[in-house]
Coordinates of C-alpha atoms in Angstrom, one line a residue:
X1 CA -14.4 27.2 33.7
X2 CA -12.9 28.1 37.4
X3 CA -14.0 26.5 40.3
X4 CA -15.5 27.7 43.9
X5 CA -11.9 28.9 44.9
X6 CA -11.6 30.6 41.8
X7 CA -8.6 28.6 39.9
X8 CA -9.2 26.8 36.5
X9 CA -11.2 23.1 36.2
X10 CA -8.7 21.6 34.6
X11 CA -10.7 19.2 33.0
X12 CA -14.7 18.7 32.3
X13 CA -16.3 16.6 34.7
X14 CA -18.5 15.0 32.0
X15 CA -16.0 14.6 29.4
X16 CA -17.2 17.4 27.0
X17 CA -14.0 18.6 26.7
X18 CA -11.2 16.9 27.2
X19 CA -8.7 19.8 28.5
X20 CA -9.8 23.5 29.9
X21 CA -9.0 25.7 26.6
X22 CA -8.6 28.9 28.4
X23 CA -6.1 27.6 31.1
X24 CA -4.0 26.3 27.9
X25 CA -3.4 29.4 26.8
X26 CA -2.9 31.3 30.1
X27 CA -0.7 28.1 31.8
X28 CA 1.5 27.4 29.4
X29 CA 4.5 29.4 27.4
X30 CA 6.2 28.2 24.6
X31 CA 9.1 30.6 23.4
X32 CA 11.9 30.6 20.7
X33 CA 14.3 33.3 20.5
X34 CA 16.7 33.1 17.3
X35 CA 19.7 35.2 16.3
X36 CA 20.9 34.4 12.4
X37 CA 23.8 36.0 11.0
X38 CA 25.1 35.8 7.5
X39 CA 28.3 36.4 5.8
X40 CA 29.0 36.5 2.0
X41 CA 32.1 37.8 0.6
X42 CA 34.4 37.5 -2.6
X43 CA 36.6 38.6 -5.2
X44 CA 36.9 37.7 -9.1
X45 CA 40.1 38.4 -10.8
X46 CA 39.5 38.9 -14.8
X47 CA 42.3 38.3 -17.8
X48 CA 44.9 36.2 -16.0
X49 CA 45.8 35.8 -19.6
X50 CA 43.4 36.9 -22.3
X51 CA 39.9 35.1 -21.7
X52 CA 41.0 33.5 -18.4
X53 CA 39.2 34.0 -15.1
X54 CA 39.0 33.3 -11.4
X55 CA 36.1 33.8 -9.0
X56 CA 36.1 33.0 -5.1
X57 CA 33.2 33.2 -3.2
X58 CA 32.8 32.2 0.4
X59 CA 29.7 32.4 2.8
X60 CA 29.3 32.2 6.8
X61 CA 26.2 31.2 8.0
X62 CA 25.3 31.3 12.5
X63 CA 21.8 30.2 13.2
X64 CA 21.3 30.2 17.0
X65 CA 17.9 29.8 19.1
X66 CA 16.9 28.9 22.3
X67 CA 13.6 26.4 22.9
X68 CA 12.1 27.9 26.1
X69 CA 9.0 25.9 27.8
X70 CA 6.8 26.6 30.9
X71 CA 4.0 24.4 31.8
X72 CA 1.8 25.2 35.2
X73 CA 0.5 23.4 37.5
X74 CA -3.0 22.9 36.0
X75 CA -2.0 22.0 32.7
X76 CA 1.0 19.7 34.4
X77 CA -1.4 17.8 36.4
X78 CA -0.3 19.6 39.7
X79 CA 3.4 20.1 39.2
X80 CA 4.9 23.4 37.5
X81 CA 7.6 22.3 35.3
X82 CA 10.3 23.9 32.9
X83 CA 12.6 23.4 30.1
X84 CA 15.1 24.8 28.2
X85 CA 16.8 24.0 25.0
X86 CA 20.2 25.5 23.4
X87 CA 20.5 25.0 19.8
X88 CA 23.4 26.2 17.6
X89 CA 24.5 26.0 14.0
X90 CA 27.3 26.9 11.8
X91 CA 27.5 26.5 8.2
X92 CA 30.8 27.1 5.8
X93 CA 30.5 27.0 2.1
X94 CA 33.8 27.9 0.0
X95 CA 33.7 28.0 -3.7
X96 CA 36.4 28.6 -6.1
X97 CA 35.9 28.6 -10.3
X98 CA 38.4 28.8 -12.8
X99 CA 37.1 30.1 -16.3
X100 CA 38.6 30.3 -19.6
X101 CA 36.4 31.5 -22.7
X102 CA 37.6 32.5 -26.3
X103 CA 36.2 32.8 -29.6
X104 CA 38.4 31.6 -32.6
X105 CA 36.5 32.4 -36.2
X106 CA 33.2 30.8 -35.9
X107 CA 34.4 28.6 -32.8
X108 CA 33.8 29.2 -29.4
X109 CA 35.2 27.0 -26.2
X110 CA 34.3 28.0 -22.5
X111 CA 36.0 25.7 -20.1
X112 CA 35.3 25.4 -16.3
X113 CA 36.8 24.2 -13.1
X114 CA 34.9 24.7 -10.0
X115 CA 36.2 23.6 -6.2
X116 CA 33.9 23.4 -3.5
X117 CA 33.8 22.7 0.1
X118 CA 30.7 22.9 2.5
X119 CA 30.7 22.1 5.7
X120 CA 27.2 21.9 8.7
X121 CA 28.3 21.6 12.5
X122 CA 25.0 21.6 14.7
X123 CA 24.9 21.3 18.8
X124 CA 22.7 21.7 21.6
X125 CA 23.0 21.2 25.1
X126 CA 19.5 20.7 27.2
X127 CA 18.0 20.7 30.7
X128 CA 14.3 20.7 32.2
X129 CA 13.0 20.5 36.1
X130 CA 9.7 19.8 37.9
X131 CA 8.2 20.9 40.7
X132 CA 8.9 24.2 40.3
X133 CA 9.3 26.3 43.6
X134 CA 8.4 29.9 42.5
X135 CA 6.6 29.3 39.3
X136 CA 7.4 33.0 38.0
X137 CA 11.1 32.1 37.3
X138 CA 10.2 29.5 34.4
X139 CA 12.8 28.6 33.3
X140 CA 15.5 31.2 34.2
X141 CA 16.3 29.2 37.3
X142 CA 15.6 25.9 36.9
X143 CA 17.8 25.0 40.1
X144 CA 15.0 26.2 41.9
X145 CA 12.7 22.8 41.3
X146 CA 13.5 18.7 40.7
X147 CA 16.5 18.5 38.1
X148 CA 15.5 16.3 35.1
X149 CA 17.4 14.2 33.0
X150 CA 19.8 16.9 31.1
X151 CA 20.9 16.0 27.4
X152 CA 22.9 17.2 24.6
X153 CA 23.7 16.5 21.3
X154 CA 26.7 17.1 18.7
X155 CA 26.6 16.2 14.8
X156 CA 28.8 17.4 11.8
X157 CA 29.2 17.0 7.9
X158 CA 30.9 18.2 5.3
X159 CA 31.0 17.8 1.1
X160 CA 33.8 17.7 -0.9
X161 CA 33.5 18.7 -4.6
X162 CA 35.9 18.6 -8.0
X163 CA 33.7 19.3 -10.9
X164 CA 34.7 20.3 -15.1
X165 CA 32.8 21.1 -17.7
X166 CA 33.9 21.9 -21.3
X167 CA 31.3 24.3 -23.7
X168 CA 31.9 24.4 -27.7
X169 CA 30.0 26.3 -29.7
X170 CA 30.2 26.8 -33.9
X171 CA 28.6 29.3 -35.4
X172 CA 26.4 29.7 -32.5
X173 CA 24.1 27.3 -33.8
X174 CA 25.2 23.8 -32.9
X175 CA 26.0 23.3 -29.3
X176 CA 27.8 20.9 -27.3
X177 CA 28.7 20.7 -23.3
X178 CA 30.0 17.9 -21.2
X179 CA 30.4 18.2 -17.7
X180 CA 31.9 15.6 -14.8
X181 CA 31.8 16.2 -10.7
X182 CA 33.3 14.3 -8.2
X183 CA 31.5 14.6 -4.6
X184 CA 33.0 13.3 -1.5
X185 CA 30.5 13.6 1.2
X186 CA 31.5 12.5 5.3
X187 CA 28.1 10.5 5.7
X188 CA 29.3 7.8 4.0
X189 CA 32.8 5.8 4.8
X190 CA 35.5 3.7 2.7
X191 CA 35.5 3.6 -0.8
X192 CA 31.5 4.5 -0.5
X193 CA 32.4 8.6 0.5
X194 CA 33.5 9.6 -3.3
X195 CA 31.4 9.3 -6.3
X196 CA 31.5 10.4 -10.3
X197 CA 28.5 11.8 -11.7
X198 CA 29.1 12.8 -15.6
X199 CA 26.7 14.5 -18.0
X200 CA 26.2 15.5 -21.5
X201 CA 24.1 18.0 -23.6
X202 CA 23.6 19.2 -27.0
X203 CA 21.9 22.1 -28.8
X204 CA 21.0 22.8 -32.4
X205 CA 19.3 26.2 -33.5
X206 CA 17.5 25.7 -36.5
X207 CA 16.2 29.2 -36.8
X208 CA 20.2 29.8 -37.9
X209 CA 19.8 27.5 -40.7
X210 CA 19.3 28.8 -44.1
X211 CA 16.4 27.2 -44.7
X212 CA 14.5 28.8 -41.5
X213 CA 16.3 32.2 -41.4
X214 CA 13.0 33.2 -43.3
X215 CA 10.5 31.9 -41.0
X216 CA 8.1 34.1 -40.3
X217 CA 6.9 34.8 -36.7
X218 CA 9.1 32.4 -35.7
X219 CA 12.3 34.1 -34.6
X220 CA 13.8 31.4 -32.2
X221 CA 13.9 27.9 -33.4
X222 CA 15.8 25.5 -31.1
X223 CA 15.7 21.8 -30.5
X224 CA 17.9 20.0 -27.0
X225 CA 19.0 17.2 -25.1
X226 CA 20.2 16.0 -22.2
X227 CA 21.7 13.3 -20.5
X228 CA 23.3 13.0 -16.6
X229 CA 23.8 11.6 -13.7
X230 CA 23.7 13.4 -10.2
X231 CA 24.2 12.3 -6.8
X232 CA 21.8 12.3 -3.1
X233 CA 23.3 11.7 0.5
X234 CA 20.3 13.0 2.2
X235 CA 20.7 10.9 5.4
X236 CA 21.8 11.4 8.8
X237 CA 25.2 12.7 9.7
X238 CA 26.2 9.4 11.7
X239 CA 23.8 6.4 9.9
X240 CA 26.7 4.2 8.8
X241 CA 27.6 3.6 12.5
X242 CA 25.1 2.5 15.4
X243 CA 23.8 4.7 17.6
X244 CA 22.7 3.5 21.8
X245 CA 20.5 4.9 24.1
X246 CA 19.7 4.8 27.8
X247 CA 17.2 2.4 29.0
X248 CA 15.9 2.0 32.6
X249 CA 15.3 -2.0 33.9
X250 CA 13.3 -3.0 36.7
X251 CA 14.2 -6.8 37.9
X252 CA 11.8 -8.7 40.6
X253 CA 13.4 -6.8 43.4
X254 CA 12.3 -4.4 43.0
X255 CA 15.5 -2.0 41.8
X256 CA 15.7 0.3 38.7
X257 CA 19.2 -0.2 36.5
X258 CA 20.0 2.3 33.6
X259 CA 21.8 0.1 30.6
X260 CA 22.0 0.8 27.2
X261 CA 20.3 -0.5 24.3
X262 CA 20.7 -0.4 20.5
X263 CA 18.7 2.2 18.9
X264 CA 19.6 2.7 15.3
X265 CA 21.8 0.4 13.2
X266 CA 24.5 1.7 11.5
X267 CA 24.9 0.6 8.0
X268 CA 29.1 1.0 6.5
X269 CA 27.9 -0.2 3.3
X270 CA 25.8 2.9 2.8
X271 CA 26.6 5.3 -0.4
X272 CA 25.5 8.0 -2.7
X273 CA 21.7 7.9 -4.0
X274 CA 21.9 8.6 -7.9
X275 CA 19.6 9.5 -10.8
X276 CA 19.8 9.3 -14.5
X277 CA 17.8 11.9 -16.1
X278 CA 17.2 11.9 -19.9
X279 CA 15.9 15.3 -21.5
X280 CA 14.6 16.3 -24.5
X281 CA 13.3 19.6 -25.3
X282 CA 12.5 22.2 -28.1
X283 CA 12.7 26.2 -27.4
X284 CA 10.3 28.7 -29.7
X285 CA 10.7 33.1 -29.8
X286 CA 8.1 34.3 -31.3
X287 CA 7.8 38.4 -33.0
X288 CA 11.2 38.7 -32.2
X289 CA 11.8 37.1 -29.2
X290 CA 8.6 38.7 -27.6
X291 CA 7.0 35.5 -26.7
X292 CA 9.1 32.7 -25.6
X293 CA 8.1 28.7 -25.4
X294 CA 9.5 25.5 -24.2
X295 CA 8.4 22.5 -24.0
X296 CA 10.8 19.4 -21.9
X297 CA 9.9 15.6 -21.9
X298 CA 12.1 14.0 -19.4
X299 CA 12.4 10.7 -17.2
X300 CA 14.1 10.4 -14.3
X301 CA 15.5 6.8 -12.9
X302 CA 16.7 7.0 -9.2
X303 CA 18.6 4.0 -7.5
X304 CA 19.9 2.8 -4.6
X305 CA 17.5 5.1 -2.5
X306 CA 18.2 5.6 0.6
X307 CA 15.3 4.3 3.1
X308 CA 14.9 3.5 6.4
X309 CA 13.2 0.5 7.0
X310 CA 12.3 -1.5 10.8
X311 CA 13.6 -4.9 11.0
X312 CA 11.4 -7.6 12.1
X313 CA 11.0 -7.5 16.1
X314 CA 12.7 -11.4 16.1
X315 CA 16.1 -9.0 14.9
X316 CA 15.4 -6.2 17.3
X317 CA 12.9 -4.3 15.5
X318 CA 15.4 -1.2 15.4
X319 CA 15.4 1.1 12.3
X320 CA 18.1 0.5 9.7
X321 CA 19.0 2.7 6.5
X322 CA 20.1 0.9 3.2
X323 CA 20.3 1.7 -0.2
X324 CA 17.3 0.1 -1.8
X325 CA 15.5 -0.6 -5.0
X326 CA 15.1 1.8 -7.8
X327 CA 11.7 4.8 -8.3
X328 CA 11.1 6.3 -11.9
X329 CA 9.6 9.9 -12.6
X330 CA 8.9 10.7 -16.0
X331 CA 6.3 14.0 -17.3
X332 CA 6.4 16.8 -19.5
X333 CA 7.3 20.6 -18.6
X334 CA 5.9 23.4 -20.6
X335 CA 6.5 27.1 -20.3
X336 CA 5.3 30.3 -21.7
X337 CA 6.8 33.7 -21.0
X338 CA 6.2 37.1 -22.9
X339 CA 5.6 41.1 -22.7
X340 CA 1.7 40.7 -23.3
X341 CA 1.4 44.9 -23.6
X342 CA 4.5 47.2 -24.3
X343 CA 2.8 50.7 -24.6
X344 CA 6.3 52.5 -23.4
X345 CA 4.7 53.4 -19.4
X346 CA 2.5 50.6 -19.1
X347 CA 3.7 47.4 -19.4
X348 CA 2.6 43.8 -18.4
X349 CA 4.6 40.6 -18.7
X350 CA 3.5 37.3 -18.2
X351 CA 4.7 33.8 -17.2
X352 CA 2.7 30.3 -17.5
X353 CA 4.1 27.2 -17.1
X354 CA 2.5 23.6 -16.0
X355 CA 4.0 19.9 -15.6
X356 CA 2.7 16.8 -15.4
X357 CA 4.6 13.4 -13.6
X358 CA 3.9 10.1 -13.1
X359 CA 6.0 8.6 -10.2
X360 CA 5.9 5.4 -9.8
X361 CA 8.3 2.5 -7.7
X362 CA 10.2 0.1 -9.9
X363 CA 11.8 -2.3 -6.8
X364 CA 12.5 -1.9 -3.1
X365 CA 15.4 -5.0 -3.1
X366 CA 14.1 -8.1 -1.1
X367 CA 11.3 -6.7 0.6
X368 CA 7.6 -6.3 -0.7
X369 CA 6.9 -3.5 1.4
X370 CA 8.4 -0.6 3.4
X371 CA 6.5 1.6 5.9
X372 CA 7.8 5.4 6.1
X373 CA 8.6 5.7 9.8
X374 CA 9.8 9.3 9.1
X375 CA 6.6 11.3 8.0
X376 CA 3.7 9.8 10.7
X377 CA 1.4 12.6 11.1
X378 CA -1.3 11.3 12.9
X379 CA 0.1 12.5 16.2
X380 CA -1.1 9.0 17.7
X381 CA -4.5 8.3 16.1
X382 CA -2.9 5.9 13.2
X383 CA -2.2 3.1 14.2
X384 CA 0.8 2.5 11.3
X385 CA 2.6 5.0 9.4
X386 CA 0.4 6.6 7.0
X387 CA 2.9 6.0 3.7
X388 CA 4.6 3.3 2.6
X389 CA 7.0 2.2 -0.3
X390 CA 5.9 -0.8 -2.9
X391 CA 6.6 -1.6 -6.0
X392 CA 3.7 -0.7 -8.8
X393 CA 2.8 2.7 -6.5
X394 CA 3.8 5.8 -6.6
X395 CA 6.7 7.2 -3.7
X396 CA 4.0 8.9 -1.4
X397 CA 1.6 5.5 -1.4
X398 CA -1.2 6.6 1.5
X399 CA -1.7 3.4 3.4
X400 CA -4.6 2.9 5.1
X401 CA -8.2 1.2 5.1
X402 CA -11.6 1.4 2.8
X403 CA -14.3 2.9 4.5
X404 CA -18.0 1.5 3.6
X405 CA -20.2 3.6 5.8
X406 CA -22.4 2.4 8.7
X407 CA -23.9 -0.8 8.5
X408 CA -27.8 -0.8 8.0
X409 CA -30.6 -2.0 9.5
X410 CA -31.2 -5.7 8.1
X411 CA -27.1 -6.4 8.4
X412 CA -27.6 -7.3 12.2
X413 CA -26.0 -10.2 11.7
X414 CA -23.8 -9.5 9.2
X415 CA -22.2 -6.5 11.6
X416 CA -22.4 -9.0 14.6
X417 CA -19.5 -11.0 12.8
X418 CA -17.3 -8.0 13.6
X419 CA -18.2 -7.0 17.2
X420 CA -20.9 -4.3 15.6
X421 CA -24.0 -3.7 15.1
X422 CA -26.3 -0.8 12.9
X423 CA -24.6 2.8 12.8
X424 CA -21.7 1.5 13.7
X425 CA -18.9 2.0 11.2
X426 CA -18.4 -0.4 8.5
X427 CA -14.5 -1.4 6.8
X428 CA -13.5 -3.4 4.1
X429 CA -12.8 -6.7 5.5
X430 CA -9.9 -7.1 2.6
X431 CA -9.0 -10.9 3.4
X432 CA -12.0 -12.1 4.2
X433 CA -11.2 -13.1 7.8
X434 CA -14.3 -11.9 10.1
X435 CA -11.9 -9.3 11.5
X436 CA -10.4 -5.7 11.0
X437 CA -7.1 -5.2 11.6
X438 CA -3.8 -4.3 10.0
X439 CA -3.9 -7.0 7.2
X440 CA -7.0 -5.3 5.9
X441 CA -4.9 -2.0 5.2
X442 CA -3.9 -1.0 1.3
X443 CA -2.8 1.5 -0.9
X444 CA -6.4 4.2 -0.3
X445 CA -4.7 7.3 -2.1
X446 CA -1.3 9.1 -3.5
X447 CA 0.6 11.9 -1.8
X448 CA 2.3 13.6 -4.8
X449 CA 1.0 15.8 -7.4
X450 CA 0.4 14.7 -11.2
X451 CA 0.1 18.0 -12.3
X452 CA 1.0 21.4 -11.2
X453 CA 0.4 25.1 -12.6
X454 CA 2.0 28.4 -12.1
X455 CA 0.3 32.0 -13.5
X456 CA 2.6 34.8 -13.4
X457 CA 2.0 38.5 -13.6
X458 CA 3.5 41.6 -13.6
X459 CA 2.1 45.0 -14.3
X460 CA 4.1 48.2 -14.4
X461 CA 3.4 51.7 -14.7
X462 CA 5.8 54.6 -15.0
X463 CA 7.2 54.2 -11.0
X464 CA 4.7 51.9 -9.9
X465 CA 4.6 47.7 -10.0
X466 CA 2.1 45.4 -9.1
X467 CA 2.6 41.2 -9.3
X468 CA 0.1 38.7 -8.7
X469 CA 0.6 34.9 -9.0
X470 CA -1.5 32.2 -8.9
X471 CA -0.4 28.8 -8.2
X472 CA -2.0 25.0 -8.4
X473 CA -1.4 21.3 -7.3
X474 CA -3.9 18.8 -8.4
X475 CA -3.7 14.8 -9.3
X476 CA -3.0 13.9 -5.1
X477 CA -4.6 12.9 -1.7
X478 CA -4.3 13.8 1.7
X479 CA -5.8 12.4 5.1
X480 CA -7.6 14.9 7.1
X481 CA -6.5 14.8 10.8
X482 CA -7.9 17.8 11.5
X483 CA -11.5 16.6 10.8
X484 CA -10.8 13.4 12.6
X485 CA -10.1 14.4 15.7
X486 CA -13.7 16.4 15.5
X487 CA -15.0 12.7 14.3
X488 CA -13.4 10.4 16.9
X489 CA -15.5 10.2 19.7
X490 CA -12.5 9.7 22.0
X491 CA -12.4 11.1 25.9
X492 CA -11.8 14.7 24.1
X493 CA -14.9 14.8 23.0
X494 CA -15.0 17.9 20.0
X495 CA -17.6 16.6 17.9
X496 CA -19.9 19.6 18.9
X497 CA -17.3 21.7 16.7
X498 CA -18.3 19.8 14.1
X499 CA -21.7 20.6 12.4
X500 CA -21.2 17.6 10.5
X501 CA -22.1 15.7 13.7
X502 CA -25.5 16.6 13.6
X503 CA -26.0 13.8 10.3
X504 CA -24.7 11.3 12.0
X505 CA -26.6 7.6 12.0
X506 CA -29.3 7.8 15.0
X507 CA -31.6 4.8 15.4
X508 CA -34.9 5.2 14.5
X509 CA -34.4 9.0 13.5
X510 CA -31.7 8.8 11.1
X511 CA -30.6 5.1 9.2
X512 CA -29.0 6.1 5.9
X513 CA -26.4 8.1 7.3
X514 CA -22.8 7.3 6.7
X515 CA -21.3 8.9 10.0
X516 CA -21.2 6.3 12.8
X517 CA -23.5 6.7 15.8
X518 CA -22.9 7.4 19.3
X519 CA -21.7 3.8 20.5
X520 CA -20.3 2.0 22.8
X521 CA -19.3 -0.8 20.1
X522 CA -18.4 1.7 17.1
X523 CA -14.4 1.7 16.0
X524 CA -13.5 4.9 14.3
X525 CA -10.5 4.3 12.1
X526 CA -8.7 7.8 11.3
X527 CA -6.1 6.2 9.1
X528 CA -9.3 5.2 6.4
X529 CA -10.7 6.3 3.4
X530 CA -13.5 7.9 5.7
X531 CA -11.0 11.0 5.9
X532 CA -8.7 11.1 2.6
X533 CA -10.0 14.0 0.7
X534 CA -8.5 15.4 -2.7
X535 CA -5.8 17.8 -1.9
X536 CA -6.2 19.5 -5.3
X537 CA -6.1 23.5 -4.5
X538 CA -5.8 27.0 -6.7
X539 CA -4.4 29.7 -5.2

């Protein structure tokens, strides 16, 4: 892979490979130094007056790296270049309770006031050069080559939060708690910042009733229920005003002119993302406690969701955040916990639980469909974002097309409708309209688990331990980029690292295959059913 004066071939003369591997790794650095530092401290002040309470607890958080990159001149097309990247962040969370708890007879209050402030500051400050003079200084004297374009960046938010909650008990068998918060948060403006989220629960333990006090293995008899609402502000620190960026103009003289432009749209009418959540549950000890079991049913209604969504290209086509439409989750939650062997030095305890959950999207406001510009993966072989948000589907819809193989001998002219001919690869022409293209795209799989497992165990022995867990997701889809790029016959040509190439549809040798020939006319489609596997693991 070096030529006659000894330096790398940057690239394959014949295509083969795209991009010398070996000089990748030896003309190019990438380097991230971090310093974190954390600070918790406290005190709690007991029996102001008999039963009451106060705790304060506050926490520091520095998080400081530096993005360092170096890039030769035979991966950088002749021209050294260097970069580096100052990143800084500060986090303050303050949190101050109030407690009051007393028994009187068979009643027993606990009452609650909690006070909370948290606050994220983030910066960074940025600069690069090319043409590097003395390449061995990278970046640690970056005055040395072609000054880029520096940059920097600034963005803070904080949370404001009030929240109560009152606890009775009687006779430690019926139950009742009520709880309200009130969160401010500085991503939203006006009369939007502040919001009330309430809630509500109640417990009844049957195994204190007369009539089960005598139940047998059953030690633990206890039936729930809950009702709430909480709050989501999980948006950018700055989306309810717009943001502009630089833009460089050439007119027919000739001349360059930097101007701005709108790139996001800011949105003042932006506020808090909330769910309902209704719960029911039951609770069972079993020989004493030894063996525990619940069981939960809920269903969970979210509105006002906060997307971001593209306008059409006749408004601008810039991005846009709103609160929009409404996504339910509902499932069932079961969990089993016991000591499985208490033989006084040897022990093993044990922990199983599994839930299912159907998701699904209720509305999405005025729109029919919204494509999820944050979360493209395929690194620019997908054409369109790879999930979408629609009505009837579940939040982590995979968009893409349905892959019918390779078209066959005897469909000629069938395939010639469509530019092809046999081995190339065959799509689901969804509207009927002779051609393949973005109006043929649909729901082809679902990102989020249905069901998930966890297996828990612990062994001890007199001063030794030993845990093992095992852990599954099953019920979802994924899109494979990693064999697609093996598969796409593009100018980096990997498919030799792919023994799966050696099937592919060869005419006259090989016809019934399903993995498109070596041709000229062929269109390989990544974002297609051709490479959605189940994601479904154990572990």
């Amino acid at each position: 892979m070096r030529n006659a004066m000894g330096g790398y071939t940057a690239t394959d003369p014949i295509s083969s490979v795209f991009f010398n591997p070996v000089a990748l790794t030896t003309d190019q650095l990438n380097v991230t130094d971090r310093v974190l530092a954390n600070m918790i401290g406290g005190f709690k002040y007991e029996d102001i007056v008999p039963g009451l309470s106060f705790n304060l607890q506050y926490g520091v958080n520095y998080l400081g790296y530096d993005n360092k990159t170096f890039a030769g001149k035979v991966v950088n097309s002749g021209s050294s270049s260097a970069s580096l990247r100052s990143n800084k962040e500060f986090r303050l969370q303050n949190s101050n309770t109030l407690n009051y708890h007393r028994s009187f007879g068979h009643h027993t209050i606990d009452l609650t006031g909690v006070m909370e402030y948290q606050q994220s500051t983030y910066n960074y400050v940025a600069a690069g050069a090319s043409n590097l003079t003395y390449e061995s200084f990278m970046w640690n004297n970056l005055a040395q080559g072609t000054a880029g374009n520096p940059s920097s960046g600034y963005s803070k938010n904080s949370i404001f939060s009030l929240v109560g909650r009152a606890m009775y008990g009687y006779k430690d068998k019926y139950l009742l708690s009520a709880a309200l918060r009130r969160d401010g948060s500085s991503k939203f403006v006006g009369d939007n910042k502040y919001a009330y989220f309430p809630s509500v629960s109640a417990g009844w333990v049957l195994s204190e009733e007369d009539f089960l006090k005598d139940a047998g293995m059953f030690s633990l008899v206890k039936i729930r229920g809950s009702w709430g609402w909480t709050g989501n502000e999980g948006i950018g620190a700055y989306s309810t005003y717009s943001a502009y960026g630089n833009r460089v103009a050439s007119f027919t003289n000739g001349t360059s002119v930097t101007g701005l432009v709108l790139n996001n749209i800011g949105n003042p009418e932006l506020k808090w993302e909330t769910t309902e959540q209704k719960n029911l549950g039951i609770e069972l000890g079993i020989m004493n406690n030894r063996f525990t079991l619940t069981a939960d049913v809920f269903q969970k209604d979210t509105r006002d969701l906060l997307l971001t969504e593209l306008l059409p290209f006749y408004l601008g086509g810039n991005p846009i955040t709103r609160n929009v439409g409404a996504v339910q989750n509902k499932g069932l939650e079961i969990a089993l916990e016991g000591m499985v062997i208490d033989k006084g030095a040897f022990t093993w305890n044990s922990w199983l639980n599994f839930s299912f959950i159907k998701n699904r999207v209720q509305s999405i406001g005025n729109s029919d469909i919204i494509f999820d510009n944050n979360r493209k993966l395929g690194g620019g072989m997908s054409p369109q974002p790879e999930f979408i948000v629609r009505p009837g589907d579940p939040l982590g819809a995979i968009w893409g097309l349905t892959y019918l193989g390779t078209w066959k001998p005897g469909d000629e002219t069938k395939a010639n409708e469509f530019g092809a001919k046999p081995g190339d690869a065959r799509y689901l022409d969804k509207n009927t309209d002779g051609v393949i293209d973005a109006e043929d795209y649909d729901v082809i799989g679902n990102g989020i688990p249905t069901f998930s497992l966890g297996f828990n165990n612990t062994f001890n022995y007199k001063n030794f331990s030993l845990n093992f867990l095992l852990h599954a997701l099953t019920g979802f889809d994924r899109l494979n980029y990693n064999n697609a790029a093996t598969m796409y016959l593009g100018g980096d040509a990997r498919e030799a690292t792919n023994v799966q190439i050696k099937d592919r549809y060869i005419p006259g040798v090989n016809e019934t295959s399903n993995i498109p020939a070596f041709s000229t006319t062929n269109r390989n489609f990544t974002q297609s059913t051709r490479f959605l596997e189940k994601a479904d693991f154990y572990g």
